[in-house]
């Protein structure tokens, strides 16, 4: 894929999907790489996780059930990212209907779902090689995720990546979620407040990872494996369609 780069300008004068020429960074130009977790480093297949969880309750969880679940879950995530509800409220509210049907608590279903998601966790192609190469090059790495503490810790331990990331910033612990600039500032404080142009935020969600990273003054890279158009008004510094492409961008 041709790399798309853009000057950060708050979106002014930038047309979605059109590259703006500027010099590519030298190898190892960034001293820090901050990663999103779900769908950036890890596969995140909520449908399969829910099927696995509901099998333990003798429920054949179908695509129709999943569509109904997402009708509840997606708006809750918007409310959570906007600070209107807590992580605990999100996690239990989405399972209240099923809890009543099955005669169990919503908290119990949520815990079982997180366990199932940890059990099916796999890395995206190229993730292990990228992390190993960055570590060998002495590039510092951290994670900023809107995920939940128990699940993210379990996935990092399961994949052997936990020791590579410091800081590990999880919205449930911090109390605010991306794109709120405060979660990025929390991470930067834990990093010793490095110069912002030496920090690259990498993530698959332009509205949380890229908008939030830009608001914090960071350089940003949109991980865009499906080749979507850049949303209007959002100007990531870089785009890549695979993690091997990101490795080539960072390390040459």
CSV table of C-alpha atoms in Angstrom, one decimal:
chain,number,residue,atom,x,y,z
A,1,UNK,CA,0.0,0.0,0.0
A,2,UNK,CA,1.2,3.5,-0.7
A,3,UNK,CA,1.7,5.3,2.6
A,4,UNK,CA,-0.6,8.2,3.1
A,5,UNK,CA,0.7,11.1,5.2
A,6,UNK,CA,-0.8,14.4,6.2
A,7,UNK,CA,0.3,17.5,8.0
A,8,UNK,CA,-1.6,17.8,11.2
A,9,UNK,CA,-3.9,20.8,10.8
A,10,UNK,CA,-7.0,20.0,12.7
A,11,UNK,CA,-8.6,18.8,9.4
A,12,UNK,CA,-8.6,22.2,7.7
A,13,UNK,CA,-7.9,21.9,4.0
A,14,UNK,CA,-7.6,18.1,4.2
A,15,UNK,CA,-9.7,16.0,1.9
A,16,UNK,CA,-10.4,12.4,3.0
A,17,UNK,CA,-8.2,9.8,1.4
A,18,UNK,CA,-5.9,12.2,-0.4
A,19,UNK,CA,-2.2,12.0,0.5
A,20,UNK,CA,-0.4,15.2,1.4
A,21,UNK,CA,3.3,15.0,0.6
A,22,UNK,CA,5.8,15.5,3.4
A,23,UNK,CA,9.0,13.9,4.4
A,24,UNK,CA,8.8,10.5,5.9
A,25,UNK,CA,10.3,10.2,9.4
A,26,UNK,CA,13.7,8.7,9.6
A,27,UNK,CA,13.9,5.2,11.1
A,28,UNK,CA,13.6,5.3,14.9
A,29,UNK,CA,12.4,9.0,14.7
A,30,UNK,CA,9.9,8.1,17.4
A,31,UNK,CA,11.2,7.3,20.8
A,32,UNK,CA,7.8,6.1,22.0
A,33,UNK,CA,5.1,4.0,20.3
A,34,UNK,CA,1.7,3.9,22.1
A,35,UNK,CA,-0.7,1.2,20.9
A,36,UNK,CA,-4.4,0.7,21.1
A,37,UNK,CA,-5.1,-3.0,22.0
A,38,UNK,CA,-8.3,-4.4,20.4
A,39,UNK,CA,-8.1,-4.7,16.7
A,40,UNK,CA,-4.7,-3.1,16.6
A,41,UNK,CA,-2.6,-5.8,18.4
A,42,UNK,CA,-5.3,-8.4,19.2
A,43,UNK,CA,-8.1,-9.9,17.2
A,44,UNK,CA,-11.4,-8.8,18.8
A,45,UNK,CA,-14.2,-11.1,17.8
A,46,UNK,CA,-17.0,-10.4,20.2
A,47,UNK,CA,-19.5,-12.7,18.4
A,48,UNK,CA,-17.3,-15.8,18.9
A,49,UNK,CA,-16.7,-14.8,22.5
A,50,UNK,CA,-20.4,-14.5,23.1
A,51,UNK,CA,-21.0,-17.8,21.4
A,52,UNK,CA,-18.4,-19.5,23.6
A,53,UNK,CA,-19.9,-17.9,26.7
A,54,UNK,CA,-23.5,-18.7,26.0
A,55,UNK,CA,-22.7,-22.3,25.1
A,56,UNK,CA,-21.9,-22.8,28.8
A,57,UNK,CA,-25.5,-21.8,29.4
A,58,UNK,CA,-26.9,-24.1,26.7
A,59,UNK,CA,-27.8,-21.2,24.5
A,60,UNK,CA,-27.3,-21.4,20.7
A,61,UNK,CA,-26.2,-17.7,20.3
A,62,UNK,CA,-27.0,-16.7,16.7
A,63,UNK,CA,-26.2,-13.7,14.4
A,64,UNK,CA,-29.7,-12.4,15.2
A,65,UNK,CA,-28.9,-12.5,18.9
A,66,UNK,CA,-25.7,-10.7,18.2
A,67,UNK,CA,-27.4,-8.0,16.3
A,68,UNK,CA,-29.8,-7.5,19.2
A,69,UNK,CA,-26.9,-7.4,21.6
A,70,UNK,CA,-25.1,-4.7,19.6
A,71,UNK,CA,-28.2,-2.6,19.5
A,72,UNK,CA,-27.7,-2.3,23.3
A,73,UNK,CA,-23.9,-2.5,23.5
A,74,UNK,CA,-22.9,0.1,20.9
A,75,UNK,CA,-24.8,3.0,22.3
A,76,UNK,CA,-23.5,2.1,25.8
A,77,UNK,CA,-19.9,2.3,24.4
A,78,UNK,CA,-20.7,5.8,23.1
A,79,UNK,CA,-22.0,6.8,26.5
A,80,UNK,CA,-19.0,5.3,28.2
A,81,UNK,CA,-16.5,7.1,25.9
A,82,UNK,CA,-18.4,10.4,26.5
A,83,UNK,CA,-18.1,9.9,30.3
A,84,UNK,CA,-21.9,9.5,30.8
A,85,UNK,CA,-21.7,6.0,32.3
A,86,UNK,CA,-19.0,4.0,34.1
A,87,UNK,CA,-17.2,0.9,32.9
A,88,UNK,CA,-19.2,-1.2,35.4
A,89,UNK,CA,-22.5,0.2,34.2
A,90,UNK,CA,-21.6,-0.6,30.6
A,91,UNK,CA,-20.5,-4.2,31.4
A,92,UNK,CA,-23.7,-5.1,33.4
A,93,UNK,CA,-26.3,-3.1,31.5
A,94,UNK,CA,-25.6,-4.9,28.2
A,95,UNK,CA,-26.4,-8.3,29.8
A,96,UNK,CA,-29.4,-7.4,31.9
A,97,UNK,CA,-32.0,-8.9,29.4
A,98,UNK,CA,-30.1,-12.2,29.1
A,99,UNK,CA,-29.5,-12.3,32.9
A,100,UNK,CA,-33.3,-12.2,33.5
A,101,UNK,CA,-33.9,-15.0,30.9
A,102,UNK,CA,-31.2,-17.3,32.3
A,103,UNK,CA,-31.7,-16.6,36.0
A,104,UNK,CA,-28.2,-15.4,36.6
A,105,UNK,CA,-26.7,-12.0,37.4
A,106,UNK,CA,-25.6,-9.6,34.7
A,107,UNK,CA,-22.2,-9.3,36.4
A,108,UNK,CA,-21.8,-13.1,36.2
A,109,UNK,CA,-22.5,-13.1,32.5
A,110,UNK,CA,-20.1,-10.2,31.9
A,111,UNK,CA,-17.4,-12.0,33.8
A,112,UNK,CA,-18.0,-15.2,31.8
A,113,UNK,CA,-17.8,-13.1,28.6
A,114,UNK,CA,-14.5,-11.5,29.5
A,115,UNK,CA,-13.1,-15.0,30.3
A,116,UNK,CA,-14.3,-16.3,26.9
A,117,UNK,CA,-12.7,-13.3,25.1
A,118,UNK,CA,-9.4,-14.0,26.9
A,119,UNK,CA,-9.6,-17.7,26.0
A,120,UNK,CA,-10.0,-17.0,22.2
A,121,UNK,CA,-7.4,-14.2,22.1
A,122,UNK,CA,-4.9,-14.2,19.3
A,123,UNK,CA,-2.5,-11.6,18.0
A,124,UNK,CA,-3.0,-9.9,14.7
A,125,UNK,CA,-0.6,-11.0,11.9
A,126,UNK,CA,2.8,-9.3,12.4
A,127,UNK,CA,2.1,-8.1,15.9
A,128,UNK,CA,4.7,-10.4,17.6
A,129,UNK,CA,7.4,-9.5,15.0
A,130,UNK,CA,6.7,-5.8,15.3
A,131,UNK,CA,6.9,-5.8,19.1
A,132,UNK,CA,10.1,-7.9,19.1
A,133,UNK,CA,11.7,-5.6,16.5
A,134,UNK,CA,10.8,-2.4,18.3
A,135,UNK,CA,12.1,-3.9,21.6
A,136,UNK,CA,15.4,-4.9,19.9
A,137,UNK,CA,15.7,-1.3,18.6
A,138,UNK,CA,15.1,0.0,22.1
A,139,UNK,CA,12.0,1.8,21.2
A,140,UNK,CA,9.8,2.4,24.3
A,141,UNK,CA,6.2,1.1,24.0
A,142,UNK,CA,3.0,1.6,25.9
A,143,UNK,CA,-0.7,0.7,25.6
A,144,UNK,CA,-3.7,3.0,25.9
A,145,UNK,CA,-7.0,1.0,25.7
A,146,UNK,CA,-10.6,1.6,26.4
A,147,UNK,CA,-10.9,-2.0,27.3
A,148,UNK,CA,-11.5,-3.5,30.7
A,149,UNK,CA,-8.8,-4.3,33.2
A,150,UNK,CA,-9.3,-8.0,33.7
A,151,UNK,CA,-9.6,-8.8,30.0
A,152,UNK,CA,-6.7,-6.7,28.9
A,153,UNK,CA,-4.3,-8.0,31.5
A,154,UNK,CA,-5.3,-11.6,30.8
A,155,UNK,CA,-4.8,-11.1,27.0
A,156,UNK,CA,-1.4,-9.5,27.5
A,157,UNK,CA,-0.3,-12.3,29.8
A,158,UNK,CA,-1.7,-15.0,27.5
A,159,UNK,CA,0.2,-13.6,24.5
A,160,UNK,CA,3.4,-13.0,26.4
A,161,UNK,CA,3.4,-9.3,25.6
A,162,UNK,CA,2.8,-7.8,29.1
A,163,UNK,CA,6.4,-7.1,29.9
A,164,UNK,CA,6.9,-5.0,26.7
A,165,UNK,CA,4.5,-2.2,27.7
A,166,UNK,CA,5.0,0.5,30.3
A,167,UNK,CA,2.8,2.4,30.7
A,168,UNK,CA,-0.3,0.2,30.4
A,169,UNK,CA,-3.2,2.6,30.6
A,170,UNK,CA,-6.7,1.1,30.8
A,171,UNK,CA,-9.7,3.5,30.8
A,172,UNK,CA,-11.5,1.5,33.5
A,173,UNK,CA,-8.6,2.3,35.9
A,174,UNK,CA,-8.1,5.9,34.8
A,175,UNK,CA,-11.8,6.8,34.9
A,176,UNK,CA,-11.8,8.4,31.4
A,177,UNK,CA,-11.8,6.9,27.9
A,178,UNK,CA,-10.3,7.8,24.6
A,179,UNK,CA,-10.7,10.3,22.9
A,180,UNK,CA,-10.7,12.3,26.2
A,181,UNK,CA,-7.3,14.0,26.2
A,182,UNK,CA,-6.9,13.2,29.9
A,183,UNK,CA,-6.2,9.5,29.3
A,184,UNK,CA,-3.4,10.5,27.0
A,185,UNK,CA,-2.0,13.0,29.5
A,186,UNK,CA,-2.2,10.3,32.2
A,187,UNK,CA,0.0,8.1,29.9
A,188,UNK,CA,2.4,10.8,29.1
A,189,UNK,CA,2.9,11.7,32.7
A,190,UNK,CA,3.8,8.0,33.4
A,191,UNK,CA,6.3,8.3,30.5
A,192,UNK,CA,8.1,11.2,32.0
A,193,UNK,CA,6.4,13.8,29.8
A,194,UNK,CA,8.5,13.2,26.6
A,195,UNK,CA,8.4,15.7,23.7
A,196,UNK,CA,5.0,15.1,21.9
A,197,UNK,CA,6.6,14.8,18.5
A,198,UNK,CA,8.6,11.9,19.6
A,199,UNK,CA,5.5,9.9,20.5
A,200,UNK,CA,3.4,8.0,17.9
A,201,UNK,CA,-0.1,6.8,18.8
A,202,UNK,CA,-1.2,3.8,16.7
A,203,UNK,CA,-4.8,2.6,16.6
A,204,UNK,CA,-7.6,1.3,14.4
A,205,UNK,CA,-10.3,3.8,15.5
A,206,UNK,CA,-10.0,7.2,14.0
A,207,UNK,CA,-12.5,8.7,16.3
A,208,UNK,CA,-10.9,7.6,19.6
A,209,UNK,CA,-7.2,6.8,18.8
A,210,UNK,CA,-6.5,9.4,16.1
A,211,UNK,CA,-8.7,12.3,17.3
A,212,UNK,CA,-7.5,11.7,20.9
A,213,UNK,CA,-3.9,11.4,20.0
A,214,UNK,CA,-4.0,14.6,17.9
A,215,UNK,CA,-5.7,16.5,20.7
A,216,UNK,CA,-2.9,15.5,23.0
A,217,UNK,CA,-0.3,16.8,20.5
A,218,UNK,CA,1.0,13.4,19.5
A,219,UNK,CA,1.8,12.0,16.0
A,220,UNK,CA,-0.7,9.4,15.0
A,221,UNK,CA,-0.9,6.4,12.7
A,222,UNK,CA,-4.2,5.0,11.6
A,223,UNK,CA,-4.1,1.2,11.4
A,224,UNK,CA,-6.6,0.8,8.6
A,225,UNK,CA,-6.5,-2.9,7.3
A,226,UNK,CA,-9.8,-2.5,5.4
A,227,UNK,CA,-8.7,0.5,3.5
A,228,UNK,CA,-11.5,2.8,4.6
A,229,UNK,CA,-11.6,6.5,3.6
A,230,UNK,CA,-10.3,8.9,6.2
A,231,UNK,CA,-13.3,10.5,8.0
A,232,UNK,CA,-13.7,14.1,7.3
A,233,UNK,CA,-11.8,16.5,9.6
A,234,UNK,CA,-9.4,13.8,10.8
A,235,UNK,CA,-5.8,14.0,9.6
A,236,UNK,CA,-3.6,11.2,10.8
A,237,UNK,CA,0.1,11.6,10.2
A,238,UNK,CA,0.4,8.1,8.7
A,239,UNK,CA,-1.8,5.2,7.5
A,240,UNK,CA,-0.9,1.6,7.3
A,241,UNK,CA,-2.9,-1.5,6.3
A,242,UNK,CA,-0.8,-4.1,8.1
A,243,UNK,CA,1.5,-4.4,11.1
A,244,UNK,CA,4.4,-5.5,8.8
A,245,UNK,CA,3.9,-2.2,7.0
A,246,UNK,CA,4.0,-0.3,10.2
A,247,UNK,CA,7.3,-2.1,11.1
A,248,UNK,CA,8.8,-1.0,7.8
A,249,UNK,CA,7.6,2.5,8.4
A,250,UNK,CA,9.2,2.7,11.8
A,251,UNK,CA,12.3,0.7,11.3
A,252,UNK,CA,13.0,0.9,7.6
